[in-house]
Every structure is written in C-alpha cells, then in structure tokens.
Coordinates of C-alpha atoms in Angstrom, one line a residue:
M75 CA 26.1 -118.0 64.2
S76 CA 29.6 -116.8 65.1
Q77 CA 31.3 -118.4 62.1
T78 CA 30.4 -118.7 58.3
L79 CA 31.8 -120.8 55.5
T80 CA 33.7 -119.1 52.6
K81 CA 33.2 -120.5 49.2
V82 CA 36.2 -122.2 47.6
S83 CA 37.2 -121.2 44.0
F84 CA 37.7 -123.7 41.2
I85 CA 41.5 -124.2 41.2
P86 CA 41.7 -125.0 45.0
R87 CA 38.7 -127.3 44.5
F88 CA 40.3 -129.1 41.6
F89 CA 43.5 -129.9 43.4
G90 CA 41.8 -130.4 46.7
A91 CA 39.5 -133.0 45.3
F92 CA 42.4 -135.5 44.8
G93 CA 43.5 -135.1 48.5
Q94 CA 39.9 -135.4 49.7
F95 CA 39.4 -138.5 47.5
F96 CA 42.2 -140.4 49.3
K97 CA 41.2 -139.1 52.7
Y98 CA 37.6 -140.2 52.1
L99 CA 38.9 -143.6 51.0
S100 CA 41.2 -144.2 53.9
N101 CA 39.3 -142.7 56.8
G102 CA 35.9 -144.1 57.7
D103 CA 35.2 -141.4 60.3
Y104 CA 35.9 -138.7 57.8
A105 CA 33.8 -140.4 55.1
A106 CA 30.9 -140.6 57.6
R107 CA 31.1 -136.9 58.2
C108 CA 31.3 -136.1 54.6
L109 CA 28.3 -138.3 54.0
A110 CA 26.3 -136.6 56.7
V111 CA 27.1 -133.1 55.2
G112 CA 26.2 -134.5 51.8
Q113 CA 22.8 -135.5 53.1
G114 CA 22.1 -131.9 54.3
E115 CA 23.2 -132.1 57.9
K116 CA 24.6 -128.8 59.2
L117 CA 27.8 -128.2 61.0
A118 CA 27.6 -127.3 64.7
F119 CA 28.3 -123.6 64.1
E120 CA 25.6 -123.4 61.4
V121 CA 22.9 -124.5 63.8
E122 CA 21.0 -121.7 65.6
P123 CA 21.6 -122.0 69.4
N124 CA 18.6 -123.4 71.3
V125 CA 17.9 -120.7 73.9
I126 CA 16.2 -122.1 77.1
T127 CA 14.3 -119.7 79.2
E128 CA 13.1 -120.6 82.7
E129 CA 11.4 -118.6 85.3
V130 CA 13.3 -118.7 88.6
E131 CA 11.5 -117.8 91.8
V132 CA 13.4 -115.4 93.9
I133 CA 14.3 -116.8 97.3
R134 CA 14.0 -114.1 100.0
E135 CA 16.3 -114.2 103.0
I136 CA 15.0 -112.5 106.1
E137 CA 17.6 -111.1 108.5
V138 CA 16.3 -109.7 111.7
A139 CA 18.6 -107.2 113.3
A140 CA 19.2 -107.5 117.0
P141 CA 17.0 -105.1 119.0
A142 CA 18.8 -101.9 119.7
L143 CA 18.4 -100.7 123.3
A144 CA 17.8 -97.0 124.0
S145 CA 19.3 -97.5 127.4
V146 CA 21.0 -100.3 129.3
N147 CA 20.0 -101.1 132.9
T148 CA 23.3 -102.4 134.2
D149 CA 21.9 -102.7 137.7
G150 CA 19.4 -105.4 136.6
A151 CA 22.1 -107.3 134.7
L152 CA 24.5 -107.2 137.7
Q153 CA 21.7 -108.3 140.0
L154 CA 20.9 -111.3 137.9
L155 CA 24.6 -112.3 137.8
Q156 CA 24.7 -112.1 141.6
L157 CA 21.7 -114.3 141.9
L158 CA 23.1 -116.9 139.5
Q159 CA 26.4 -116.9 141.3
Q160 CA 24.7 -117.3 144.8
E161 CA 22.3 -120.1 143.8
A162 CA 24.2 -121.9 141.1
R163 CA 27.9 -120.7 141.3
F164 CA 27.3 -119.9 137.6
I165 CA 30.3 -117.5 137.2
D166 CA 32.6 -120.0 139.0
F167 CA 31.7 -122.6 136.4
V168 CA 32.0 -120.6 133.2
Q169 CA 35.2 -118.8 134.3
E170 CA 37.0 -122.0 135.2
S171 CA 38.6 -124.2 132.4
I172 CA 36.9 -127.6 132.3
D173 CA 39.6 -129.2 130.1
A174 CA 41.2 -131.1 132.9
Y175 CA 37.9 -132.6 134.2
S176 CA 36.2 -135.7 132.9
D177 CA 32.8 -135.7 131.3
E178 CA 31.4 -137.3 134.5
E179 CA 32.7 -134.5 136.7
V180 CA 31.4 -131.8 134.3
G181 CA 28.1 -133.5 134.2
A182 CA 27.9 -133.6 138.1
A183 CA 28.7 -129.9 138.2
A184 CA 26.1 -129.1 135.6
R185 CA 23.4 -130.8 137.6
Q186 CA 24.1 -128.3 140.5
I187 CA 24.2 -125.4 138.1
H188 CA 20.9 -126.5 136.5
A189 CA 19.1 -126.7 139.8
G190 CA 20.4 -123.3 141.0
S191 CA 19.7 -121.5 137.7
S192 CA 16.2 -123.0 137.6
K193 CA 15.5 -121.7 141.1
V194 CA 16.7 -118.2 140.1
L195 CA 14.5 -118.1 137.1
A196 CA 11.4 -119.5 138.9
Q197 CA 11.7 -117.0 141.7
N198 CA 12.3 -113.9 139.6
F199 CA 10.7 -114.4 136.2
T200 CA 7.6 -115.8 134.7
L201 CA 8.5 -117.4 131.4
E202 CA 6.1 -118.6 128.7
V203 CA 6.6 -120.1 125.3
V204 CA 6.1 -117.9 122.3
N205 CA 4.3 -120.5 120.2
P206 CA 2.2 -123.0 122.3
A207 CA 2.0 -125.6 119.6
P208 CA 3.9 -128.8 120.4
E209 CA 7.4 -128.9 118.9
N210 CA 8.0 -131.0 115.8
T211 CA 4.4 -130.3 114.6
S212 CA 3.2 -128.4 111.5
V213 CA 2.4 -124.8 112.0
T214 CA 1.2 -121.9 109.8
I215 CA 2.8 -118.5 110.1
P216 CA 0.8 -115.6 108.7
A217 CA 2.3 -113.2 106.2
D218 CA 2.3 -110.3 108.7
Y219 CA 4.1 -112.3 111.5
D220 CA 6.3 -110.5 114.0
A221 CA 9.9 -111.2 113.1
Q222 CA 11.0 -110.6 116.7
Q223 CA 8.8 -113.4 117.9
I224 CA 9.2 -115.9 115.0
K225 CA 12.4 -116.7 113.2
L226 CA 12.0 -118.5 109.9
E227 CA 14.7 -120.9 108.8
G228 CA 15.4 -122.8 105.6
R229 CA 14.3 -121.7 102.2
V230 CA 12.0 -118.7 102.8
E231 CA 10.1 -118.1 99.5
G232 CA 7.4 -115.6 98.7
T233 CA 5.6 -113.3 101.1
G234 CA 3.7 -115.9 103.1
P235 CA 1.7 -117.2 104.8
Y236 CA 4.3 -119.9 105.5
S237 CA 3.9 -123.5 106.6
G238 CA 6.7 -125.3 108.4
N239 CA 7.7 -127.5 111.3
L240 CA 8.0 -126.0 114.7
I241 CA 11.5 -126.9 115.9
H242 CA 11.6 -124.6 119.0
S243 CA 8.7 -122.9 120.8
G244 CA 10.7 -119.9 121.9
W245 CA 10.6 -118.1 125.2
Q246 CA 9.3 -114.8 126.4
V247 CA 9.2 -113.1 129.8
T248 CA 5.8 -112.1 131.0
D249 CA 6.7 -110.9 134.5
I250 CA 9.8 -109.8 136.4
R251 CA 10.1 -110.0 140.2
L252 CA 13.7 -109.1 140.8
P253 CA 14.1 -107.8 144.4
Q254 CA 14.5 -104.0 144.7
V255 CA 17.9 -102.9 145.7
S256 CA 18.4 -99.5 147.4
Q257 CA 22.3 -99.6 147.5
T258 CA 23.5 -100.1 143.9
Q259 CA 27.1 -99.1 144.5
S260 CA 28.2 -102.6 145.4
L261 CA 26.3 -104.5 142.6
S262 CA 29.6 -104.8 140.6
I263 CA 30.8 -107.1 143.3
L264 CA 29.1 -110.3 142.1
A265 CA 30.5 -112.4 144.8
P266 CA 32.8 -111.4 147.7
A267 CA 36.2 -113.0 148.1
E268 CA 36.0 -115.6 150.8
V269 CA 38.8 -115.9 153.4
E270 CA 38.9 -118.6 156.1
V271 CA 40.7 -117.4 159.2

C-alpha cells in the first residue's frame, strides 16, 4: 500500500457529520460508496496488489555472419562476368535503365538473359540443392545443424531440433569447370568496345 488513512478527531467529525448527512441524502452515488465501505469493502489503495508472475520463454534469434574470405580470386570473378556478358549480355542489361521500356519488352529481354545465363551455369558449374526435400513440405532440422547450409526463419525458440516448412531448397556448387586462362592481364575488359567500319 502506498497510501494510508489518518484517523479524524472528534471535533472535525462532529461538524463534518452534518455535511456528510446532506451529501449522503442528495447524492445516490456517494451514498452507495459509503454503504459499500460500511459493509467492510476496502478502498482501492487499501487492497494489496495482485502480482501476476508468468514464465516467458526466451526467443533466440540466430544471425549468421557472411563468410569472410581469406583471399579473393578476382580472376575467377572477372572470368564469370565475361562469360555472362558473352552468352547473355548480362552486363548490358543491368547497366542500362529499363524505366523507358514496357514490361513486355523487359520480359522479352529477360528471356534471352535467362537462356544465356543458364548455358553459362550448365557449362561451368555443377549445382545441387542443399536440402533435397520437396519445397513446401515439413522438414526436421537437427540441433547441431550447419548454419551456413540452413537458414532458420520465423520464431526460432529453444536449441532444437526444429520442425518447419521448407520454403527454399538452397543451392550449392559441387564442381567448377571454368576454362583455364593463361593471360589474365586482359580479364578486366569484360567486353571489348565494338566499332563498325
């Protein structure tokens, strides 16, 4: 209790009784309150607060840091960009603003880029899914799962194992067949300028 009642001495009670009489007589709400107190009901500040305790399970959020590379093979990255430009004109597409083109025109260009990019991937990489289960099916993830291979989303509670719905199977590279290049000085030229004479 943060507040207590102070007893009233006789003289204030004597004169106050007349005022309370008329107030009791003229105010039904006040009379009801006085009647409730007279029957032993306590005022709000006299009642001990009802403390409610509830156990709340801690929700653990898992953040996986992006892998840090000890070294960067820029030759491989430039070679891949060259192949995507040659087969799909990929750089032309992403470097050009498409705001002025209609959805139909962008869709037609995307079809060519899709075909060329698929060819580059098929010729130079072997790709496999990380989780072979069909998408939109229920899967169980063990507690000691590899966070680089599996990303948990939603409310991750406890330490696992976890049950959830597979929303994407993931991709991993199992073989790389990029052609060997002996002269790497010119790899920064992704596509030569073309001049018609």
